[in-house]
Amino acid sequence: MLNLPTDVWQQQLASICELGCQMEVCVDQEGQEYLWYPSEEDEFKCTLSKETTFEQWIENWATNL
């Protein structure tokens, strides 16, 4: 898990989907998927999702529109 101050954005991540409540799905240059969300400590947490690849995630998203 990566903890960052609220005014810092991890440069290696690209936001691909806003989930609401300041939660975002992001990917890195290798296609790893991350969930970016606020914490109670005035920081943002970034966690790696090992459940799906980016390709699987986008396919699931497109199928369930």
CSV table of C-alpha atoms in Angstrom, one decimal:
chain,number,residue,atom,x,y,z
A,1,MET,CA,0.0,0.0,0.0
A,2,LEU,CA,1.2,3.5,-0.9
A,3,ASN,CA,0.2,6.4,1.3
A,4,LEU,CA,0.6,9.9,-0.1
A,5,PRO,CA,-0.4,13.4,1.1
A,6,THR,CA,-3.6,14.7,-0.5
A,7,ASP,CA,-1.8,17.1,-2.7
A,8,VAL,CA,0.5,14.6,-4.3
A,9,TRP,CA,-0.3,12.5,-7.3
A,10,GLN,CA,1.8,9.4,-8.2
A,11,GLN,CA,3.3,10.3,-11.6
A,12,GLN,CA,3.5,6.8,-12.8
A,13,LEU,CA,-0.3,6.2,-12.6
A,14,ALA,CA,-3.0,7.1,-15.1
A,15,SER,CA,-6.5,7.5,-13.9
A,16,ILE,CA,-8.9,5.5,-16.0
A,17,CYS,CA,-12.2,5.6,-14.1
A,18,GLU,CA,-13.7,7.9,-11.4
A,19,LEU,CA,-15.8,5.6,-9.1
A,20,GLY,CA,-17.2,8.5,-7.0
A,21,CYS,CA,-16.3,9.5,-3.4
A,22,GLN,CA,-12.8,10.5,-4.6
A,23,MET,CA,-12.1,6.8,-5.5
A,24,GLU,CA,-10.3,6.2,-8.8
A,25,VAL,CA,-9.1,3.2,-10.7
A,26,CYS,CA,-5.6,3.8,-12.1
A,27,VAL,CA,-3.1,1.8,-14.1
A,28,ASP,CA,0.6,2.0,-14.4
A,29,GLN,CA,2.8,1.6,-17.5
A,30,GLU,CA,2.9,-2.2,-17.1
A,31,GLY,CA,-0.9,-2.5,-17.0
A,32,GLN,CA,-1.2,-3.1,-13.2
A,33,GLU,CA,-4.4,-1.9,-11.8
A,34,TYR,CA,-4.6,0.2,-8.6
A,35,LEU,CA,-7.4,1.7,-6.5
A,36,TRP,CA,-6.7,5.2,-5.3
A,37,TYR,CA,-8.9,6.4,-2.4
A,38,PRO,CA,-8.9,8.9,0.5
A,39,SER,CA,-8.1,7.8,4.1
A,40,GLU,CA,-8.9,9.3,7.4
A,41,GLU,CA,-5.4,10.6,7.9
A,42,ASP,CA,-5.7,13.3,5.3
A,43,GLU,CA,-3.8,11.1,2.8
A,44,PHE,CA,-4.7,9.0,-0.2
A,45,LYS,CA,-4.0,5.3,-0.2
A,46,CYS,CA,-3.1,3.4,-3.3
A,47,THR,CA,-3.5,-0.3,-3.4
A,48,LEU,CA,-2.6,-2.8,-6.1
A,49,SER,CA,-5.4,-5.0,-7.4
A,50,LYS,CA,-4.3,-8.5,-8.2
A,51,GLU,CA,-7.8,-9.8,-9.0
A,52,THR,CA,-7.8,-8.7,-12.6
A,53,THR,CA,-5.6,-7.4,-15.3
A,54,PHE,CA,-6.4,-4.0,-16.9
A,55,GLU,CA,-7.6,-5.8,-20.0
A,56,GLN,CA,-10.0,-7.9,-17.9
A,57,TRP,CA,-11.2,-4.9,-16.0
A,58,ILE,CA,-11.9,-2.8,-19.1
A,59,GLU,CA,-13.7,-5.7,-20.7
A,60,ASN,CA,-15.9,-6.2,-17.6
A,61,TRP,CA,-16.6,-2.5,-17.5
A,62,ALA,CA,-17.6,-2.4,-21.1
A,63,THR,CA,-19.8,-5.5,-20.8
A,64,ASN,CA,-21.7,-4.1,-17.8
A,65,LEU,CA,-22.4,-0.6,-19.2
